[in-house]
Tab-separated table of C-alpha atoms (C1' of nucleotides) in Angstrom:
chain	number	residue	atom	x	y	z
G	1	MET	CA	-4.567	1.029	-5.449
G	2	PRO	CA	-6.789	3.107	-3.250
G	3	GLU	CA	-8.529	0.428	-1.222
G	4	LEU	CA	-10.308	0.902	2.095
G	5	PRO	CA	-7.255	2.051	4.129
G	6	GLU	CA	-6.182	4.625	1.528
G	7	VAL	CA	-9.725	5.956	1.125
G	8	GLU	CA	-10.053	6.153	4.915
G	9	THR	CA	-6.755	8.055	5.074
G	10	VAL	CA	-7.947	10.527	2.435
G	11	CYS	CA	-11.191	11.041	4.397
G	12	GLN	CA	-9.315	11.678	7.627
G	13	GLY	CA	-6.978	14.008	5.771
G	14	ILE	CA	-9.605	16.213	4.136
G	15	LYS	CA	-12.015	16.252	7.070
G	16	PRO	CA	-10.327	19.000	9.159
G	17	ALA	CA	-10.119	21.394	6.204
G	18	LEU	CA	-13.510	20.602	4.753
G	19	VAL	CA	-16.065	20.245	7.550
G	20	GLY	CA	-17.638	23.641	8.168
G	21	SER	CA	-16.260	25.057	4.927
G	22	LYS	CA	-18.418	26.669	2.270
G	23	PHE	CA	-18.140	25.831	-1.422
G	24	LEU	CA	-17.721	28.891	-3.626
G	25	ASP	CA	-17.465	27.238	-7.008
G	26	VAL	CA	-16.807	23.967	-8.799
G	27	ILE	CA	-14.752	23.890	-11.993
G	28	LEU	CA	-15.239	20.918	-14.301
G	29	ASN	CA	-12.172	20.682	-16.519
G	30	ARG	CA	-13.844	17.835	-18.428
G	31	SER	CA	-17.339	16.396	-18.604
G	32	ASN	CA	-16.602	12.831	-17.547
G	33	LEU	CA	-14.350	10.495	-15.601
G	34	ARG	CA	-15.350	6.832	-15.691
G	35	TRP	CA	-18.890	8.108	-16.246
G	36	PRO	CA	-20.325	11.567	-16.964
G	37	LEU	CA	-19.868	14.070	-14.153
G	38	PRO	CA	-23.091	15.716	-12.941
G	39	SER	CA	-23.119	18.897	-15.011
G	40	ASP	CA	-25.267	20.718	-12.445
G	41	MET	CA	-22.690	20.108	-9.707
G	42	PRO	CA	-21.418	23.738	-9.657
G	43	LYS	CA	-24.962	25.108	-9.369
G	44	ARG	CA	-25.999	22.636	-6.675
G	45	LEU	CA	-22.875	22.932	-4.533
G	46	LYS	CA	-22.356	26.687	-4.688
G	47	PHE	CA	-22.633	28.350	-1.257
G	48	SER	CA	-23.471	25.129	0.566
G	49	LEU	CA	-21.687	24.127	3.779
G	50	VAL	CA	-19.918	20.806	4.341
G	51	LYS	CA	-21.633	19.003	7.209
G	52	LYS	CA	-19.909	15.649	7.243
G	53	VAL	CA	-17.166	13.634	5.517
G	54	SER	CA	-17.444	9.853	5.713
G	55	ARG	CA	-16.642	6.643	3.865
G	56	ARG	CA	-18.573	3.586	2.695
G	57	GLY	CA	-16.399	0.848	1.184
G	58	LYS	CA	-14.150	2.671	-1.266
G	59	TYR	CA	-16.543	5.607	-1.665
G	60	ILE	CA	-16.032	9.029	-0.069
G	61	LEU	CA	-19.248	10.745	1.013
G	62	ILE	CA	-19.338	14.522	1.474
G	63	GLU	CA	-22.636	15.612	2.975
G	64	MET	CA	-23.750	19.209	2.495
G	65	ASP	CA	-26.181	21.304	4.524
G	66	ASN	CA	-28.478	21.703	1.505
G	67	LEU	CA	-29.426	18.003	1.628
G	68	ASN	CA	-27.069	17.030	-1.187
G	69	THR	CA	-24.268	14.477	-0.827
G	70	LEU	CA	-21.247	14.269	-3.088
G	71	ILE	CA	-20.096	10.699	-3.762
G	72	ILE	CA	-16.490	10.244	-4.916
G	73	HIS	CA	-14.719	7.056	-6.004
G	74	LEU	CA	-10.973	7.341	-6.573
G	75	GLY	CA	-10.770	4.476	-9.073
G	76	MET	CA	-7.159	3.456	-9.445
G	77	THR	CA	-5.248	6.700	-9.669
G	78	GLY	CA	-7.611	9.267	-8.176
G	79	ARG	CA	-6.003	11.711	-5.736
G	80	ILE	CA	-7.447	14.519	-3.679
G	81	ILE	CA	-5.224	17.479	-2.974
G	82	ILE	CA	-6.068	20.535	-0.896
G	83	ILE	CA	-4.064	23.666	-1.520
G	84	LYS	CA	-4.241	27.313	-0.573
G	85	ASP	CA	-5.398	29.622	-3.344
G	86	GLU	CA	-2.102	31.481	-3.281
G	87	LEU	CA	0.835	29.178	-2.857
G	88	SER	CA	3.989	29.729	-0.880
G	89	GLN	CA	7.298	29.112	-2.604
G	90	GLU	CA	7.720	26.029	-0.412
G	91	ASP	CA	4.379	24.607	-1.513
G	92	VAL	CA	5.259	25.144	-5.132
G	93	GLY	CA	8.605	23.413	-4.833
G	94	ALA	CA	7.103	20.434	-3.111
G	95	PHE	CA	4.025	20.022	-5.202
G	96	TYR	CA	3.607	21.972	-8.385
G	97	HIS	CA	6.693	22.089	-10.497
G	98	ASN	CA	4.951	23.839	-13.361
G	99	THR	CA	3.524	26.640	-11.279
G	100	ALA	CA	4.655	30.139	-12.154
G	101	ARG	CA	7.631	30.134	-9.820
G	102	ASN	CA	8.935	33.567	-10.605
G	103	SER	CA	5.783	35.625	-10.479
G	104	LYS	CA	5.136	37.611	-7.303
G	105	THR	CA	1.745	36.104	-6.621
G	106	LEU	CA	1.960	32.428	-7.220
G	107	THR	CA	-1.161	31.376	-9.007
G	108	LYS	CA	-1.902	27.736	-9.423
G	109	VAL	CA	-1.565	26.391	-12.951
G	110	TRP	CA	-3.619	23.245	-13.339
G	111	GLU	CA	-1.616	20.097	-13.650
G	112	LYS	CA	-2.449	17.545	-16.269
G	113	HIS	CA	-5.318	15.331	-15.036
G	114	ASP	CA	-6.690	17.919	-12.572
G	115	HIS	CA	-10.227	17.143	-13.690
G	116	VAL	CA	-12.367	18.797	-11.029
G	117	VAL	CA	-11.542	21.735	-8.762
G	118	PHE	CA	-13.699	22.658	-5.787
G	119	LYS	CA	-13.133	26.201	-4.546
G	120	PHE	CA	-14.131	26.751	-0.955
G	121	VAL	CA	-13.646	29.095	1.980
G	122	ASN	CA	-12.672	27.397	5.228
G	123	MET	CA	-13.787	28.214	8.756
G	124	LYS	CA	-10.872	30.633	9.170
G	125	GLY	CA	-12.034	32.555	6.108
G	126	LYS	CA	-9.184	31.328	3.881
G	127	GLU	CA	-9.900	30.388	0.304
G	128	GLN	CA	-8.695	26.938	-0.689
G	129	ASN	CA	-8.937	24.513	-3.594
G	130	LEU	CA	-9.761	20.849	-3.372
G	131	ILE	CA	-8.378	19.271	-6.524
G	132	TYR	CA	-9.454	15.912	-7.910
G	133	ASN	CA	-6.607	14.534	-10.034
G	134	ASP	CA	-6.950	11.180	-11.789
G	135	THR	CA	-4.496	10.001	-14.451
G	136	ARG	CA	-6.442	7.004	-15.699
G	137	ARG	CA	-9.900	8.411	-15.053
G	138	PHE	CA	-11.292	5.239	-13.526
G	139	GLY	CA	-12.733	7.354	-10.745
G	140	ALA	CA	-16.292	8.611	-10.555
G	141	MET	CA	-18.445	11.296	-8.917
G	142	ASP	CA	-22.113	11.793	-8.390
G	143	LEU	CA	-24.194	14.313	-6.485
G	144	VAL	CA	-27.391	12.974	-4.968
G	145	LYS	CA	-30.038	13.810	-2.400
G	146	SER	CA	-28.626	12.855	1.006
G	147	GLU	CA	-31.657	10.721	1.840
G	148	ALA	CA	-30.996	8.636	-1.298
G	149	VAL	CA	-27.269	8.002	-0.762
G	150	LEU	CA	-27.514	4.479	0.585
G	151	SER	CA	-29.959	3.448	-2.132
G	152	HIS	CA	-27.681	4.844	-4.865
G	153	LYS	CA	-26.788	2.151	-7.385
G	154	TRP	CA	-23.101	2.374	-6.396
G	155	LEU	CA	-23.817	1.774	-2.714
G	156	ARG	CA	-26.970	-0.282	-2.413
G	157	ASN	CA	-25.369	-3.681	-3.067
G	158	LEU	CA	-22.274	-3.179	-0.941
G	159	GLY	CA	-21.562	-5.818	1.672
G	160	PRO	CA	-20.814	-4.944	5.296
G	161	GLU	CA	-17.883	-2.802	6.362
G	162	PRO	CA	-15.024	-5.197	7.164
G	163	LEU	CA	-14.160	-3.300	10.348
G	164	SER	CA	-17.713	-3.487	11.697
G	165	SER	CA	-19.106	-6.220	13.933
G	166	GLU	CA	-21.426	-7.115	11.068
G	167	PHE	CA	-18.441	-8.707	9.315
G	168	SER	CA	-18.388	-11.756	11.555
G	169	LEU	CA	-17.684	-15.485	11.401
G	170	LYS	CA	-21.397	-16.178	11.246
G	171	TYR	CA	-21.898	-13.739	8.366
G	172	LEU	CA	-18.953	-14.868	6.240
G	173	GLU	CA	-19.617	-18.553	6.810
G	174	LYS	CA	-23.108	-18.029	5.436
G	175	ARG	CA	-21.888	-16.003	2.454
G	176	LEU	CA	-19.255	-18.565	1.455
G	177	THR	CA	-21.350	-21.732	1.519
G	178	ARG	CA	-22.451	-22.893	-1.907
G	179	LYS	CA	-20.141	-20.314	-3.529
G	180	LYS	CA	-18.247	-21.862	-6.418
G	181	ASN	CA	-15.613	-19.157	-6.797
G	182	THR	CA	-12.255	-18.863	-5.052
G	183	ILE	CA	-11.806	-17.159	-1.701
G	184	LYS	CA	-9.662	-14.530	-3.453
G	185	SER	CA	-12.597	-13.578	-5.699
G	186	ALA	CA	-15.001	-13.652	-2.761
G	187	LEU	CA	-12.870	-11.258	-0.683
G	188	MET	CA	-12.608	-8.864	-3.620
G	189	SER	CA	-16.336	-8.968	-4.288
G	190	GLN	CA	-17.767	-5.727	-2.923
G	191	GLU	CA	-21.102	-7.469	-2.342
G	192	VAL	CA	-19.488	-9.912	0.090
G	193	VAL	CA	-17.470	-7.295	1.958
G	194	ALA	CA	-16.885	-3.639	1.032
G	195	GLY	CA	-13.498	-2.037	0.497
G	196	ILE	CA	-11.045	-4.877	-0.161
G	197	GLY	CA	-9.166	-4.807	-3.484
G	198	ASN	CA	-6.473	-6.864	-5.137
G	199	ILE	CA	-3.605	-5.832	-2.865
G	200	TYR	CA	-5.212	-6.353	0.532
G	201	ALA	CA	-6.907	-9.583	-0.599
G	202	SER	CA	-3.439	-11.131	-1.119
G	203	GLU	CA	-2.181	-9.710	2.166
G	204	ILE	CA	-5.160	-10.981	4.174
G	205	LEU	CA	-4.941	-14.498	2.715
G	206	TRP	CA	-1.198	-14.771	3.417
G	207	LYS	CA	-1.738	-13.745	7.038
G	208	SER	CA	-4.654	-16.181	7.273
G	209	ARG	CA	-2.532	-19.000	5.801
G	210	VAL	CA	-5.268	-19.723	3.258
G	211	SER	CA	-4.438	-20.214	-0.428
G	212	PRO	CA	-6.095	-17.790	-2.867
G	213	LEU	CA	-6.923	-20.875	-4.974
G	214	ARG	CA	-9.183	-22.418	-2.340
G	215	LEU	CA	-12.827	-22.645	-3.279
G	216	SER	CA	-15.002	-20.625	-0.924
G	217	ASP	CA	-17.282	-23.514	0.039
G	218	THR	CA	-14.358	-25.737	1.091
G	219	LEU	CA	-13.132	-23.451	3.869
G	220	ARG	CA	-13.281	-24.769	7.406
G	221	ARG	CA	-14.738	-22.685	10.195
G	222	ILE	CA	-11.314	-22.143	11.769
G	223	GLU	CA	-9.983	-20.781	8.470
G	224	ILE	CA	-12.914	-18.423	7.984
G	225	ASN	CA	-12.345	-17.205	11.497
G	226	ARG	CA	-8.696	-16.462	10.704
G	227	ILE	CA	-9.772	-14.553	7.588
G	228	ILE	CA	-12.187	-12.419	9.631
G	229	LYS	CA	-9.528	-11.603	12.212
G	230	GLU	CA	-6.722	-10.945	9.736
G	231	THR	CA	-8.968	-8.776	7.565
G	232	LYS	CA	-9.514	-6.494	10.529
G	233	ASN	CA	-5.829	-6.609	11.562
G	234	VAL	CA	-4.427	-5.925	8.104
G	235	LEU	CA	-6.827	-3.065	7.358
G	236	ASN	CA	-6.468	-1.468	10.788
G	237	ASN	CA	-2.670	-1.594	10.597
G	238	ALA	CA	-2.716	-0.024	7.139
G	239	ILE	CA	-5.012	2.765	8.360
G	240	LEU	CA	-2.643	3.422	11.280
G	241	LYS	CA	0.328	3.602	8.920
G	242	GLY	CA	-1.628	5.848	6.573
G	243	GLY	CA	-2.506	8.180	9.395
G	244	SER	CA	1.066	8.580	10.556
G	245	SER	CA	2.496	8.985	7.068
G	246	LEU	CA	-0.224	11.477	6.273
G	247	LYS	CA	0.943	13.625	9.152
G	248	ASP	CA	4.546	13.522	7.902
G	249	PHE	CA	3.542	14.199	4.359
G	250	ARG	CA	1.532	17.258	5.327
G	251	ASN	CA	4.374	18.753	7.328
G	252	THR	CA	6.556	18.922	4.259
G	253	SER	CA	4.182	19.697	1.448
G	254	GLY	CA	0.855	20.874	2.792
G	255	GLY	CA	-1.057	18.330	0.793
G	256	ILE	CA	-2.373	14.817	0.949
G	257	GLY	CA	-0.959	11.824	-0.858
G	258	TYR	CA	-0.757	8.096	-0.674
G	259	PHE	CA	1.606	6.444	1.707
G	260	GLN	CA	4.171	3.796	0.942
G	261	MET	CA	2.925	0.553	2.415
G	262	HIS	CA	5.256	-2.336	2.885
G	263	PHE	CA	3.511	-5.509	1.899
G	264	SER	CA	4.046	-9.060	3.080
G	265	VAL	CA	3.355	-10.751	-0.254
G	266	TYR	CA	1.904	-8.272	-2.737
G	267	ASP	CA	4.325	-7.517	-5.589
G	268	ARG	CA	6.972	-9.782	-4.027
G	269	GLU	CA	7.148	-12.508	-6.701
G	270	LYS	CA	10.275	-14.695	-6.373
G	271	GLU	CA	11.215	-12.969	-3.102
G	272	SER	CA	11.477	-14.894	0.161
G	273	CYS	CA	8.383	-15.613	2.206
G	274	LYS	CA	8.299	-13.336	5.233
G	275	ASN	CA	7.458	-16.220	7.552
G	276	LYS	CA	10.782	-16.779	9.339
G	277	LYS	CA	10.236	-20.528	9.516
G	278	CYS	CA	9.676	-20.746	5.754
G	279	SER	CA	12.318	-20.744	3.030
G	280	ASN	CA	9.932	-20.623	0.062
G	281	LYS	CA	9.677	-17.962	-2.602
G	282	ILE	CA	6.484	-15.998	-3.163
G	283	GLN	CA	4.560	-17.038	-6.279
G	284	ARG	CA	2.466	-14.942	-8.600
G	285	ILE	CA	-0.547	-16.417	-10.365
G	286	ILE	CA	-3.346	-14.857	-12.403
G	287	GLN	CA	-6.901	-15.235	-11.116
G	288	SER	CA	-9.774	-13.626	-13.001
G	289	GLY	CA	-7.217	-11.494	-14.796
G	290	ARG	CA	-5.660	-10.181	-11.571
G	291	SER	CA	-2.329	-11.014	-9.992
G	292	SER	CA	-2.426	-13.000	-6.775
G	293	PHE	CA	0.686	-13.376	-4.643
G	294	PHE	CA	1.041	-16.215	-2.167
G	295	CYS	CA	3.343	-18.730	-0.496
G	296	ASN	CA	2.699	-22.292	-1.575
G	297	ASN	CA	4.247	-23.592	1.633
G	298	CYS	CA	2.429	-21.455	4.197
G	299	GLN	CA	-0.972	-21.170	2.539
G	300	HIS	CA	-3.221	-24.172	1.996
J	1	DG	C1'	-27.918	-17.301	-12.393
J	2	DA	C1'	-23.185	-17.460	-11.256
J	3	DA	C1'	-18.600	-16.905	-12.677
J	4	DA	C1'	-15.193	-15.568	-15.935
J	5	DT	C1'	-13.662	-12.370	-19.295
J	6	DA	C1'	-13.443	-7.855	-21.898
J	7	DC	C1'	-13.255	-3.213	-21.514
J	8	DC	C1'	-12.307	1.522	-20.166
J	9	DC	C1'	-7.581	4.555	-19.513
J	10	DT	C1'	-2.621	6.270	-19.262
J	11	DG	C1'	2.097	5.901	-17.681
J	12	DT	C1'	5.852	2.903	-17.139
J	13	DG	C1'	9.238	-0.347	-18.125
J	14	DG	C1'	11.184	-4.296	-20.559
J	15	DG	C1'	12.551	-6.257	-24.907
J	16	DC	C1'	14.233	-5.851	-29.361
C	1	DT	C1'	17.573	5.769	-29.093
C	2	DG	C1'	13.029	4.640	-30.112
C	3	DC	C1'	9.177	1.870	-30.929
C	4	DC	C1'	5.917	-1.676	-29.425
C	5	DC	C1'	3.663	-4.249	-26.258
C	6	DA	C1'	2.395	-5.999	-21.706
C	7	DC	C1'	0.897	-4.637	-17.461
C	8	DA	C1'	-1.303	-2.288	-13.520
C	9	DG	C1'	-6.447	-2.556	-11.587
C	10	DG	C1'	-12.133	-1.070	-9.863
C	11	DG	C1'	-16.260	-1.769	-11.425
C	12	DT	C1'	-19.532	-2.612	-15.099
C	13	DA	C1'	-21.062	-4.850	-19.401
C	14	DT	C1'	-20.833	-8.800	-21.935
C	15	DT	C1'	-19.971	-13.587	-22.666
C	16	DT	C1'	-19.551	-18.262	-21.173
DNA sequence: GAAATACCCTGTGGGC
DNA sequence: TGCCCACAGGGTATTT
């Protein structure tokens, strides 16, 4: 679910509130997500200032002025929500249905799956909460020395950023030769390229007119070139859509959520191919236990 | 050693 | 109506 564009949107969304803010406390409502949470996180984050918010693949990096960096992965259902400490009636209606609606001061009641709460004071002196909510708990967090971030076991084997010049025809051609897996698997492999998941892999291959069943080492140069270009197009377009929907979403609710993407093939089994010259229906197949969606007529 | 599969987890929706 | 099961999927551990 949260792939590169969604993670990028979350980063852009939390950046204005977070950079320059000071953490006051961290509340761990449980001791683990996918893996144990660092139990010393409250102690190590307390009273430190946020210097920088960035992204690497699907990981969010929050760099503090005390030389610590918080690494967050949203897994499948992880969400980050920023709310004011005291909520307006409007906020409550839009966001927190089980908040004490009738009390004079509206105090936040934790929702189910609010696993970690970061309390901070922003640059305007207002106290806010950054809430990490994750239904299926496939997400993860770690707090490491900033100098060691890129050598962290979660980050050290990541391939290049797909939107960087490093992700080029020359690079991908080299990575795909002698590979005996399918191009779908290769695109989803974070060691080949960072940030692409099951949804965008299907989207990119449909746009590139390459079948997800094709073996990586059988791709022609012209096809690899299309994959490079469409990867950048598809991800950039999704980030643009995320940015604009984020703005709308904030106007109504004051928080940050995922946007509704419209997909060309993903989750469109038995529906018509979106290529106007094609009358085929989209097929769904299972590859390595994951659904792939494609058009048998347009993709070869 | 590479590639495929199992597993973790919870909410949802279809079938009976 | 209610129960059961399949399914969704990122990343790691285990198996092939």
